[in-house]
Amino acid sequence: MRHRVGPRHARRPAPTLLRGIYLPRSMDAGAHAMTTFGIPLLVLATTNSAVLTGVAFALEWVPRLAAFALAGAMVDRYGASPVFRTASVLRALTVVAAALALPYSDGVGATVTVMLLAASTGVLSEFSYIAAETAGGAASRAAGSRAHRVQSVLLGIDQVGTLAGPALAGLLLERYGATGMLTVIAGFSLLAGLLAPRQRDGRAAGLPEPVMKGLRTGWSTMRSLPTLCWLVVGLTLSNLAVGLLQAAAPVIVIQHMGRSSADVGMIWSVAAVATLVAVALWRRAIDRYGLWPVGAVAAAIAATTCLAVTLTHTYTTYLVLIAVLMAAEGGMTVMLRTLRSHLIPASAFGSTLALSALILLAPFPVAGVLIAVTPPALLVHVMTGCAVLQAVGLAVTFARLRAAPGLRTALA
């Protein structure tokens, strides 16, 4: 006769990094990349308007920023897994609803549908992002001095999503229309929700922490970490230039260069390949030289390349320069994620992560607004100004971080 020695759930093995972190993160990265890069293409295909494309890019990001504080508080209260699973499933349902509605909409109805889709998927994507980053931060803390290696894998997963997502979104939109693209996004979202480990890893259930209290918690934690503050400031200025390039890409490539939506996706896919290779190299360099030297080199490459992008007029050169820029951004992102996992206390990780992400991503809706209000003849000048601001911001940031303790120490 077989006797149980404890509750059934007590005998269930803890999820491995592959099952509990990497697989659900992979599905979410695919859905996230397809929505981020595919929905502006869908708006341009639906409305044929550069202004509305910029507005849609802003609409994708403004609700995301508004959702960060609530997402951080919910993760701190309920845990990463339940929030991740709920957000992924809701995103799948939202995208399916849009896929069913668009074939029967035209004119104003279609425009309203794609704009609402941009806003709603933006909010849900940030809930899943905060939850996934919190789970990744916990895995990094458990890895100790090898935290940057866990973060390199997570960044590699994100880049694979960015590799496949834009190209797949552009190809599906071109060959199968909005329904084909949105169906695949829904599939990735649903798989992410199903693969999320079924565990409660948060605090005791109850009402979520008030949003403003979560913001205050995150702000007080960040203020106590000047190294993290300076890096966030520098990368925020860098993100304004990168966001402007992302928002302008459909207009520049399709309307100015006469290419297709698949060509827009190809740019970001090639950039993701370059970043994926570069992240492995950045990780080895951090092992040998430490965080600051590698971050400083990456910042110098990013600033120089971004200035060069504003001077190019051919598709091939534009593609190559964007790839180099995003590869350099990958080095700074590994540095940021490693510092976050080491410096932020576990008890306030969700709130502090949410606030730092809110600050870092604030330039993206600004970029969308700039594209919407800038006349085409002045777009290059705006891009050049943002590139100069990026270069100055990164130079000041890494000059201030030069003497920060621990950043020059090899992490092998």
PDB file of N, CA, C and O in Angstrom, residues 30-101:
ATOM      1  N   GLY A  30       8.761  36.981 -28.020  1.00  0.00           N
ATOM      2  CA  GLY A  30       8.236  36.933 -29.373  1.00  0.00           C
ATOM      3  C   GLY A  30       6.993  37.785 -29.535  1.00  0.00           C
ATOM      4  O   GLY A  30       6.870  38.569 -30.486  1.00  0.00           O
ATOM      5  N   ALA A  31       6.050  37.650 -28.589  1.00  0.00           N
ATOM      6  CA  ALA A  31       4.828  38.444 -28.657  1.00  0.00           C
ATOM      7  C   ALA A  31       5.125  39.923 -28.489  1.00  0.00           C
ATOM      8  O   ALA A  31       4.557  40.776 -29.194  1.00  0.00           O
ATOM      9  N   HIS A  32       6.024  40.249 -27.556  1.00  0.00           N
ATOM     10  CA  HIS A  32       6.365  41.646 -27.284  1.00  0.00           C
ATOM     11  C   HIS A  32       6.988  42.298 -28.516  1.00  0.00           C
ATOM     12  O   HIS A  32       6.621  43.425 -28.895  1.00  0.00           O
ATOM     13  N   ALA A  33       7.941  41.614 -29.160  1.00  0.00           N
ATOM     14  CA  ALA A  33       8.612  42.184 -30.324  1.00  0.00           C
ATOM     15  C   ALA A  33       7.646  42.350 -31.491  1.00  0.00           C
ATOM     16  O   ALA A  33       7.690  43.364 -32.211  1.00  0.00           O
ATOM     17  N   MET A  34       6.769  41.390 -31.690  1.00  0.00           N
ATOM     18  CA  MET A  34       5.825  41.490 -32.808  1.00  0.00           C
ATOM     19  C   MET A  34       4.846  42.635 -32.608  1.00  0.00           C
ATOM     20  O   MET A  34       4.485  43.325 -33.573  1.00  0.00           O
ATOM     21  N   THR A  35       4.399  42.861 -31.374  1.00  0.00           N
ATOM     22  CA  THR A  35       3.479  43.978 -31.140  1.00  0.00           C
ATOM     23  C   THR A  35       4.202  45.319 -31.255  1.00  0.00           C
ATOM     24  O   THR A  35       3.697  46.255 -31.876  1.00  0.00           O
ATOM     25  N   THR A  36       5.409  45.406 -30.676  1.00  0.00           N
ATOM     26  CA  THR A  36       6.139  46.677 -30.675  1.00  0.00           C
ATOM     27  C   THR A  36       6.470  47.139 -32.087  1.00  0.00           C
ATOM     28  O   THR A  36       6.302  48.318 -32.419  1.00  0.00           O
ATOM     29  N   PHE A  37       6.935  46.218 -32.934  1.00  0.00           N
ATOM     30  CA  PHE A  37       7.355  46.599 -34.277  1.00  0.00           C
ATOM     31  C   PHE A  37       6.258  46.369 -35.320  1.00  0.00           C
ATOM     32  O   PHE A  37       6.247  47.027 -36.362  1.00  0.00           O
ATOM     33  N   GLY A  38       5.349  45.431 -35.056  1.00  0.00           N
ATOM     34  CA  GLY A  38       4.338  45.084 -36.043  1.00  0.00           C
ATOM     35  C   GLY A  38       3.137  46.008 -36.055  1.00  0.00           C
ATOM     36  O   GLY A  38       2.573  46.292 -37.125  1.00  0.00           O
ATOM     37  N   ILE A  39       2.730  46.507 -34.879  1.00  0.00           N
ATOM     38  CA  ILE A  39       1.526  47.325 -34.841  1.00  0.00           C
ATOM     39  C   ILE A  39       1.713  48.672 -35.548  1.00  0.00           C
ATOM     40  O   ILE A  39       0.809  49.118 -36.269  1.00  0.00           O
ATOM     41  N   PRO A  40       2.870  49.367 -35.395  1.00  0.00           N
ATOM     42  CA  PRO A  40       3.049  50.568 -36.231  1.00  0.00           C
ATOM     43  C   PRO A  40       2.980  50.274 -37.737  1.00  0.00           C
ATOM     44  O   PRO A  40       2.447  51.079 -38.504  1.00  0.00           O
ATOM     45  N   LEU A  41       3.515  49.118 -38.156  1.00  0.00           N
ATOM     46  CA  LEU A  41       3.381  48.730 -39.562  1.00  0.00           C
ATOM     47  C   LEU A  41       1.918  48.519 -39.929  1.00  0.00           C
ATOM     48  O   LEU A  41       1.474  48.897 -41.027  1.00  0.00           O
ATOM     49  N   LEU A  42       1.153  47.903 -39.014  1.00  0.00           N
ATOM     50  CA  LEU A  42      -0.265  47.678 -39.246  1.00  0.00           C
ATOM     51  C   LEU A  42      -1.006  49.008 -39.369  1.00  0.00           C
ATOM     52  O   LEU A  42      -1.886  49.168 -40.226  1.00  0.00           O
ATOM     53  N   VAL A  43      -0.635  49.983 -38.536  1.00  0.00           N
ATOM     54  CA  VAL A  43      -1.270  51.296 -38.598  1.00  0.00           C
ATOM     55  C   VAL A  43      -0.964  51.977 -39.928  1.00  0.00           C
ATOM     56  O   VAL A  43      -1.848  52.553 -40.573  1.00  0.00           O
ATOM     57  N   LEU A  44       0.299  51.915 -40.358  1.00  0.00           N
ATOM     58  CA  LEU A  44       0.667  52.536 -41.636  1.00  0.00           C
ATOM     59  C   LEU A  44      -0.055  51.857 -42.800  1.00  0.00           C
ATOM     60  O   LEU A  44      -0.524  52.518 -43.727  1.00  0.00           O
ATOM     61  N   ALA A  45      -0.171  50.507 -42.739  1.00  0.00           N
ATOM     62  CA  ALA A  45      -0.864  49.783 -43.798  1.00  0.00           C
ATOM     63  C   ALA A  45      -2.359  50.103 -43.805  1.00  0.00           C
ATOM     64  O   ALA A  45      -2.995  50.149 -44.866  1.00  0.00           O
ATOM     65  N   THR A  46      -2.918  50.340 -42.609  1.00  0.00           N
ATOM     66  CA  THR A  46      -4.353  50.591 -42.499  1.00  0.00           C
ATOM     67  C   THR A  46      -4.720  52.026 -42.859  1.00  0.00           C
ATOM     68  O   THR A  46      -5.732  52.279 -43.511  1.00  0.00           O
ATOM     69  N   THR A  47      -3.878  52.977 -42.426  1.00  0.00           N
ATOM     70  CA  THR A  47      -4.215  54.402 -42.591  1.00  0.00           C
ATOM     71  C   THR A  47      -3.408  55.117 -43.665  1.00  0.00           C
ATOM     72  O   THR A  47      -3.806  56.188 -44.112  1.00  0.00           O
ATOM     73  N   ASN A  48      -2.233  54.558 -44.036  1.00  0.00           N
ATOM     74  CA  ASN A  48      -1.306  55.194 -44.990  1.00  0.00           C
ATOM     75  C   ASN A  48      -0.941  56.612 -44.552  1.00  0.00           C
ATOM     76  O   ASN A  48      -0.772  57.514 -45.372  1.00  0.00           O
ATOM     77  N   SER A  49      -0.797  56.794 -43.238  1.00  0.00           N
ATOM     78  CA  SER A  49      -0.514  58.126 -42.695  1.00  0.00           C
ATOM     79  C   SER A  49       0.707  58.074 -41.787  1.00  0.00           C
ATOM     80  O   SER A  49       0.726  57.316 -40.804  1.00  0.00           O
ATOM     81  N   ALA A  50       1.733  58.889 -42.114  1.00  0.00           N
ATOM     82  CA  ALA A  50       2.920  58.972 -41.256  1.00  0.00           C
ATOM     83  C   ALA A  50       2.564  59.584 -39.909  1.00  0.00           C
ATOM     84  O   ALA A  50       3.110  59.195 -38.873  1.00  0.00           O
ATOM     85  N   VAL A  51       1.653  60.550 -39.900  1.00  0.00           N
ATOM     86  CA  VAL A  51       1.253  61.193 -38.648  1.00  0.00           C
ATOM     87  C   VAL A  51       0.599  60.181 -37.718  1.00  0.00           C
ATOM     88  O   VAL A  51       0.935  60.090 -36.530  1.00  0.00           O
ATOM     89  N   LEU A  52      -0.351  59.400 -38.241  1.00  0.00           N
ATOM     90  CA  LEU A  52      -1.029  58.403 -37.399  1.00  0.00           C
ATOM     91  C   LEU A  52      -0.079  57.289 -36.970  1.00  0.00           C
ATOM     92  O   LEU A  52      -0.256  56.705 -35.906  1.00  0.00           O
ATOM     93  N   THR A  53       0.933  56.995 -37.785  1.00  0.00           N
ATOM     94  CA  THR A  53       1.933  56.001 -37.380  1.00  0.00           C
ATOM     95  C   THR A  53       2.698  56.495 -36.158  1.00  0.00           C
ATOM     96  O   THR A  53       2.942  55.745 -35.211  1.00  0.00           O
ATOM     97  N   GLY A  54       3.087  57.774 -36.170  1.00  0.00           N
ATOM     98  CA  GLY A  54       3.746  58.345 -35.003  1.00  0.00           C
ATOM     99  C   GLY A  54       2.830  58.386 -33.798  1.00  0.00           C
ATOM    100  O   GLY A  54       3.249  58.092 -32.673  1.00  0.00           O
ATOM    101  N   VAL A  55       1.563  58.734 -34.014  1.00  0.00           N
ATOM    102  CA  VAL A  55       0.594  58.750 -32.915  1.00  0.00           C
ATOM    103  C   VAL A  55       0.421  57.352 -32.330  1.00  0.00           C
ATOM    104  O   VAL A  55       0.346  57.173 -31.113  1.00  0.00           O
ATOM    105  N   ALA A  56       0.357  56.340 -33.205  1.00  0.00           N
ATOM    106  CA  ALA A  56       0.204  54.966 -32.736  1.00  0.00           C
ATOM    107  C   ALA A  56       1.414  54.529 -31.914  1.00  0.00           C
ATOM    108  O   ALA A  56       1.274  53.829 -30.905  1.00  0.00           O
ATOM    109  N   PHE A  57       2.596  54.928 -32.345  1.00  0.00           N
ATOM    110  CA  PHE A  57       3.812  54.603 -31.575  1.00  0.00           C
ATOM    111  C   PHE A  57       3.728  55.221 -30.191  1.00  0.00           C
ATOM    112  O   PHE A  57       4.057  54.585 -29.184  1.00  0.00           O
ATOM    113  N   ALA A  58       3.262  56.471 -30.122  1.00  0.00           N
ATOM    114  CA  ALA A  58       3.088  57.116 -28.816  1.00  0.00           C
ATOM    115  C   ALA A  58       2.008  56.418 -27.997  1.00  0.00           C
ATOM    116  O   ALA A  58       2.168  56.201 -26.789  1.00  0.00           O
ATOM    117  N   LEU A  59       0.904  56.056 -28.657  1.00  0.00           N
ATOM    118  CA  LEU A  59      -0.184  55.376 -27.957  1.00  0.00           C
ATOM    119  C   LEU A  59       0.257  54.010 -27.419  1.00  0.00           C
ATOM    120  O   LEU A  59      -0.272  53.534 -26.411  1.00  0.00           O
ATOM    121  N   GLU A  60       1.198  53.374 -28.106  1.00  0.00           N
ATOM    122  CA  GLU A  60       1.726  52.107 -27.622  1.00  0.00           C
ATOM    123  C   GLU A  60       2.492  52.294 -26.325  1.00  0.00           C
ATOM    124  O   GLU A  60       2.477  51.434 -25.459  1.00  0.00           O
ATOM    125  N   TRP A  61       3.151  53.453 -26.191  1.00  0.00           N
ATOM    126  CA  TRP A  61       4.063  53.643 -25.061  1.00  0.00           C
ATOM    127  C   TRP A  61       3.463  54.421 -23.905  1.00  0.00           C
ATOM    128  O   TRP A  61       3.794  54.140 -22.743  1.00  0.00           O
ATOM    129  N   VAL A  62       2.598  55.387 -24.149  1.00  0.00           N
ATOM    130  CA  VAL A  62       2.042  56.172 -23.040  1.00  0.00           C
ATOM    131  C   VAL A  62       1.300  55.288 -22.033  1.00  0.00           C
ATOM    132  O   VAL A  62       1.541  55.377 -20.823  1.00  0.00           O
ATOM    133  N   PRO A  63       0.387  54.403 -22.464  1.00  0.00           N
ATOM    134  CA  PRO A  63      -0.262  53.528 -21.476  1.00  0.00           C
ATOM    135  C   PRO A  63       0.721  52.589 -20.786  1.00  0.00           C
ATOM    136  O   PRO A  63       0.534  52.214 -19.629  1.00  0.00           O
ATOM    137  N   ARG A  64       1.780  52.166 -21.489  1.00  0.00           N
ATOM    138  CA  ARG A  64       2.786  51.323 -20.862  1.00  0.00           C
ATOM    139  C   ARG A  64       3.408  52.038 -19.670  1.00  0.00           C
ATOM    140  O   ARG A  64       3.588  51.453 -18.601  1.00  0.00           O
ATOM    141  N   LEU A  65       3.743  53.302 -19.857  1.00  0.00           N
ATOM    142  CA  LEU A  65       4.366  54.049 -18.774  1.00  0.00           C
ATOM    143  C   LEU A  65       3.401  54.210 -17.609  1.00  0.00           C
ATOM    144  O   LEU A  65       3.798  54.118 -16.444  1.00  0.00           O
ATOM    145  N   ALA A  66       2.136  54.465 -17.922  1.00  0.00           N
ATOM    146  CA  ALA A  66       1.140  54.609 -16.862  1.00  0.00           C
ATOM    147  C   ALA A  66       0.950  53.306 -16.096  1.00  0.00           C
ATOM    148  O   ALA A  66       0.596  53.313 -14.912  1.00  0.00           O
ATOM    149  N   ALA A  67       1.193  52.167 -16.758  1.00  0.00           N
ATOM    150  CA  ALA A  67       0.963  50.868 -16.120  1.00  0.00           C
ATOM    151  C   ALA A  67       2.127  50.396 -15.265  1.00  0.00           C
ATOM    152  O   ALA A  67       1.959  49.484 -14.453  1.00  0.00           O
ATOM    153  N   PHE A  68       3.306  50.997 -15.409  1.00  0.00           N
ATOM    154  CA  PHE A  68       4.492  50.474 -14.738  1.00  0.00           C
ATOM    155  C   PHE A  68       4.351  50.441 -13.220  1.00  0.00           C
ATOM    156  O   PHE A  68       4.673  49.442 -12.576  1.00  0.00           O
ATOM    157  N   ALA A  69       3.915  51.545 -12.625  1.00  0.00           N
ATOM    158  CA  ALA A  69       3.842  51.602 -11.170  1.00  0.00           C
ATOM    159  C   ALA A  69       2.861  50.563 -10.638  1.00  0.00           C
ATOM    160  O   ALA A  69       3.155  49.857  -9.656  1.00  0.00           O
ATOM    161  N   LEU A  70       1.695  50.453 -11.284  1.00  0.00           N
ATOM    162  CA  LEU A  70       0.722  49.453 -10.846  1.00  0.00           C
ATOM    163  C   LEU A  70       1.269  48.046 -11.043  1.00  0.00           C
ATOM    164  O   LEU A  70       1.089  47.173 -10.189  1.00  0.00           O
ATOM    165  N   ALA A  71       1.963  47.819 -12.162  1.00  0.00           N
ATOM    166  CA  ALA A  71       2.529  46.494 -12.418  1.00  0.00           C
ATOM    167  C   ALA A  71       3.559  46.127 -11.356  1.00  0.00           C
ATOM    168  O   ALA A  71       3.574  44.999 -10.844  1.00  0.00           O
ATOM    169  N   GLY A  72       4.418  47.076 -10.991  1.00  0.00           N
ATOM    170  CA  GLY A  72       5.407  46.802  -9.951  1.00  0.00           C
ATOM    171  C   GLY A  72       4.765  46.482  -8.619  1.00  0.00           C
ATOM    172  O   GLY A  72       5.186  45.549  -7.914  1.00  0.00           O
ATOM    173  N   ALA A  73       3.726  47.252  -8.256  1.00  0.00           N
ATOM    174  CA  ALA A  73       3.034  46.992  -6.992  1.00  0.00           C
ATOM    175  C   ALA A  73       2.345  45.624  -7.011  1.00  0.00           C
ATOM    176  O   ALA A  73       2.361  44.886  -6.011  1.00  0.00           O
ATOM    177  N   MET A  74       1.739  45.270  -8.141  1.00  0.00           N
ATOM    178  CA  MET A  74       1.057  43.971  -8.242  1.00  0.00           C
ATOM    179  C   MET A  74       2.052  42.822  -8.143  1.00  0.00           C
ATOM    180  O   MET A  74       1.778  41.800  -7.491  1.00  0.00           O
ATOM    181  N   VAL A  75       3.216  42.970  -8.773  1.00  0.00           N
ATOM    182  CA  VAL A  75       4.227  41.915  -8.703  1.00  0.00           C
ATOM    183  C   VAL A  75       4.756  41.770  -7.284  1.00  0.00           C
ATOM    184  O   VAL A  75       4.941  40.655  -6.780  1.00  0.00           O
ATOM    185  N   ASP A  76       5.011  42.902  -6.607  1.00  0.00           N
ATOM    186  CA  ASP A  76       5.485  42.838  -5.225  1.00  0.00           C
ATOM    187  C   ASP A  76       4.452  42.179  -4.315  1.00  0.00           C
ATOM    188  O   ASP A  76       4.799  41.494  -3.349  1.00  0.00           O
ATOM    189  N   ARG A  77       3.168  42.383  -4.627  1.00  0.00           N
ATOM    190  CA  ARG A  77       2.108  41.832  -3.769  1.00  0.00           C
ATOM    191  C   ARG A  77       1.810  40.372  -4.096  1.00  0.00           C
ATOM    192  O   ARG A  77       1.744  39.525  -3.207  1.00  0.00           O
ATOM    193  N   TYR A  78       1.603  40.048  -5.369  1.00  0.00           N
ATOM    194  CA  TYR A  78       1.119  38.726  -5.747  1.00  0.00           C
ATOM    195  C   TYR A  78       2.192  37.791  -6.287  1.00  0.00           C
ATOM    196  O   TYR A  78       1.957  36.588  -6.392  1.00  0.00           O
ATOM    197  N   GLY A  79       3.334  38.326  -6.671  1.00  0.00           N
ATOM    198  CA  GLY A  79       4.383  37.484  -7.230  1.00  0.00           C
ATOM    199  C   GLY A  79       4.447  37.587  -8.738  1.00  0.00           C
ATOM    200  O   GLY A  79       3.487  37.972  -9.410  1.00  0.00           O
ATOM    201  N   ALA A  80       5.597  37.231  -9.291  1.00  0.00           N
ATOM    202  CA  ALA A  80       5.833  37.391 -10.718  1.00  0.00           C
ATOM    203  C   ALA A  80       4.995  36.433 -11.558  1.00  0.00           C
ATOM    204  O   ALA A  80       4.441  36.823 -12.595  1.00  0.00           O
ATOM    205  N   SER A  81       4.896  35.174 -11.144  1.00  0.00           N
ATOM    206  CA  SER A  81       4.235  34.172 -11.986  1.00  0.00           C
ATOM    207  C   SER A  81       2.749  34.452 -12.230  1.00  0.00           C
ATOM    208  O   SER A  81       2.296  34.418 -13.381  1.00  0.00           O
ATOM    209  N   PRO A  82       1.940  34.741 -11.188  1.00  0.00           N
ATOM    210  CA  PRO A  82       0.522  35.020 -11.457  1.00  0.00           C
ATOM    211  C   PRO A  82       0.299  36.244 -12.336  1.00  0.00           C
ATOM    212  O   PRO A  82      -0.571  36.234 -13.204  1.00  0.00           O
ATOM    213  N   VAL A  83       1.090  37.297 -12.115  1.00  0.00           N
ATOM    214  CA  VAL A  83       0.931  38.508 -12.921  1.00  0.00           C
ATOM    215  C   VAL A  83       1.331  38.242 -14.369  1.00  0.00           C
ATOM    216  O   VAL A  83       0.643  38.653 -15.310  1.00  0.00           O
ATOM    217  N   PHE A  84       2.435  37.532 -14.556  1.00  0.00           N
ATOM    218  CA  PHE A  84       2.898  37.208 -15.908  1.00  0.00           C
ATOM    219  C   PHE A  84       1.848  36.390 -16.652  1.00  0.00           C
ATOM    220  O   PHE A  84       1.525  36.671 -17.813  1.00  0.00           O
ATOM    221  N   ARG A  85       1.318  35.371 -15.997  1.00  0.00           N
ATOM    222  CA  ARG A  85       0.347  34.491 -16.642  1.00  0.00           C
ATOM    223  C   ARG A  85      -0.927  35.248 -17.018  1.00  0.00           C
ATOM    224  O   ARG A  85      -1.449  35.113 -18.133  1.00  0.00           O
ATOM    225  N   THR A  86      -1.440  36.061 -16.092  1.00  0.00           N
ATOM    226  CA  THR A  86      -2.673  36.804 -16.358  1.00  0.00           C
ATOM    227  C   THR A  86      -2.496  37.794 -17.507  1.00  0.00           C
ATOM    228  O   THR A  86      -3.338  37.884 -18.406  1.00  0.00           O
ATOM    229  N   ALA A  87      -1.388  38.543 -17.490  1.00  0.00           N
ATOM    230  CA  ALA A  87      -1.153  39.538 -18.549  1.00  0.00           C
ATOM    231  C   ALA A  87      -1.010  38.873 -19.908  1.00  0.00           C
ATOM    232  O   ALA A  87      -1.523  39.378 -20.917  1.00  0.00           O
ATOM    233  N   SER A  88      -0.326  37.735 -19.969  1.00  0.00           N
ATOM    234  CA  SER A  88      -0.119  37.047 -21.246  1.00  0.00           C
ATOM    235  C   SER A  88      -1.434  36.554 -21.836  1.00  0.00           C
ATOM    236  O   SER A  88      -1.696  36.708 -23.041  1.00  0.00           O
ATOM    237  N   VAL A  89      -2.275  35.965 -20.997  1.00  0.00           N
ATOM    238  CA  VAL A  89      -3.555  35.443 -21.485  1.00  0.00           C
ATOM    239  C   VAL A  89      -4.468  36.585 -21.930  1.00  0.00           C
ATOM    240  O   VAL A  89      -5.137  36.497 -22.974  1.00  0.00           O
ATOM    241  N   LEU A  90      -4.506  37.671 -21.160  1.00  0.00           N
ATOM    242  CA  LEU A  90      -5.338  38.812 -21.553  1.00  0.00           C
ATOM    243  C   LEU A  90      -4.861  39.433 -22.860  1.00  0.00           C
ATOM    244  O   LEU A  90      -5.675  39.868 -23.683  1.00  0.00           O
ATOM    245  N   ARG A  91      -3.543  39.475 -23.068  1.00  0.00           N
ATOM    246  CA  ARG A  91      -3.025  40.006 -24.342  1.00  0.00           C
ATOM    247  C   ARG A  91      -3.461  39.118 -25.497  1.00  0.00           C
ATOM    248  O   ARG A  91      -3.834  39.617 -26.570  1.00  0.00           O
ATOM    249  N   ALA A  92      -3.428  37.801 -25.303  1.00  0.00           N
ATOM    250  CA  ALA A  92      -3.873  36.883 -26.353  1.00  0.00           C
ATOM    251  C   ALA A  92      -5.338  37.136 -26.708  1.00  0.00           C
ATOM    252  O   ALA A  92      -5.705  37.204 -27.893  1.00  0.00           O
ATOM    253  N   LEU A  93      -6.180  37.302 -25.702  1.00  0.00           N
ATOM    254  CA  LEU A  93      -7.611  37.538 -25.947  1.00  0.00           C
ATOM    255  C   LEU A  93      -7.835  38.878 -26.658  1.00  0.00           C
ATOM    256  O   LEU A  93      -8.680  38.983 -27.553  1.00  0.00           O
ATOM    257  N   THR A  94      -7.076  39.898 -26.264  1.00  0.00           N
ATOM    258  CA  THR A  94      -7.218  41.220 -26.884  1.00  0.00           C
ATOM    259  C   THR A  94      -6.841  41.186 -28.359  1.00  0.00           C
ATOM    260  O   THR A  94      -7.538  41.747 -29.216  1.00  0.00           O
ATOM    261  N   VAL A  95      -5.750  40.508 -28.672  1.00  0.00           N
ATOM    262  CA  VAL A  95      -5.289  40.443 -30.064  1.00  0.00           C
ATOM    263  C   VAL A  95      -6.263  39.627 -30.912  1.00  0.00           C
ATOM    264  O   VAL A  95      -6.540  39.981 -32.072  1.00  0.00           O
ATOM    265  N   VAL A  96      -6.794  38.553 -30.361  1.00  0.00           N
ATOM    266  CA  VAL A  96      -7.792  37.761 -31.090  1.00  0.00           C
ATOM    267  C   VAL A  96      -9.027  38.602 -31.393  1.00  0.00           C
ATOM    268  O   VAL A  96      -9.579  38.547 -32.502  1.00  0.00           O
ATOM    269  N   ALA A  97      -9.473  39.397 -30.409  1.00  0.00           N
ATOM    270  CA  ALA A  97     -10.639  40.259 -30.624  1.00  0.00           C
ATOM    271  C   ALA A  97     -10.386  41.246 -31.770  1.00  0.00           C
ATOM    272  O   ALA A  97     -11.262  41.470 -32.615  1.00  0.00           O
ATOM    273  N   ALA A  98      -9.170  41.828 -31.818  1.00  0.00           N
ATOM    274  CA  ALA A  98      -8.845  42.753 -32.907  1.00  0.00           C
ATOM    275  C   ALA A  98      -8.793  42.036 -34.250  1.00  0.00           C
ATOM    276  O   ALA A  98      -9.245  42.565 -35.270  1.00  0.00           O
ATOM    277  N   ALA A  99      -8.231  40.822 -34.263  1.00  0.00           N
ATOM    278  CA  ALA A  99      -8.151  40.052 -35.508  1.00  0.00           C
ATOM    279  C   ALA A  99      -9.537  39.731 -36.056  1.00  0.00           C
ATOM    280  O   ALA A  99      -9.753  39.708 -37.271  1.00  0.00           O
ATOM    281  N   LEU A 100     -10.491  39.496 -35.170  1.00  0.00           N
ATOM    282  CA  LEU A 100     -11.861  39.206 -35.603  1.00  0.00           C
ATOM    283  C   LEU A 100     -12.593  40.464 -36.054  1.00  0.00           C
ATOM    284  O   LEU A 100     -13.466  40.401 -36.931  1.00  0.00           O
ATOM    285  N   ALA A 101     -12.233  41.616 -35.458  1.00  0.00           N
ATOM    286  CA  ALA A 101     -12.966  42.849 -35.764  1.00  0.00           C
ATOM    287  C   ALA A 101     -12.461  43.532 -37.030  1.00  0.00           C
ATOM    288  O   ALA A 101     -13.261  44.120 -37.780  1.00  0.00           O
TER     289      ALA A 101
END
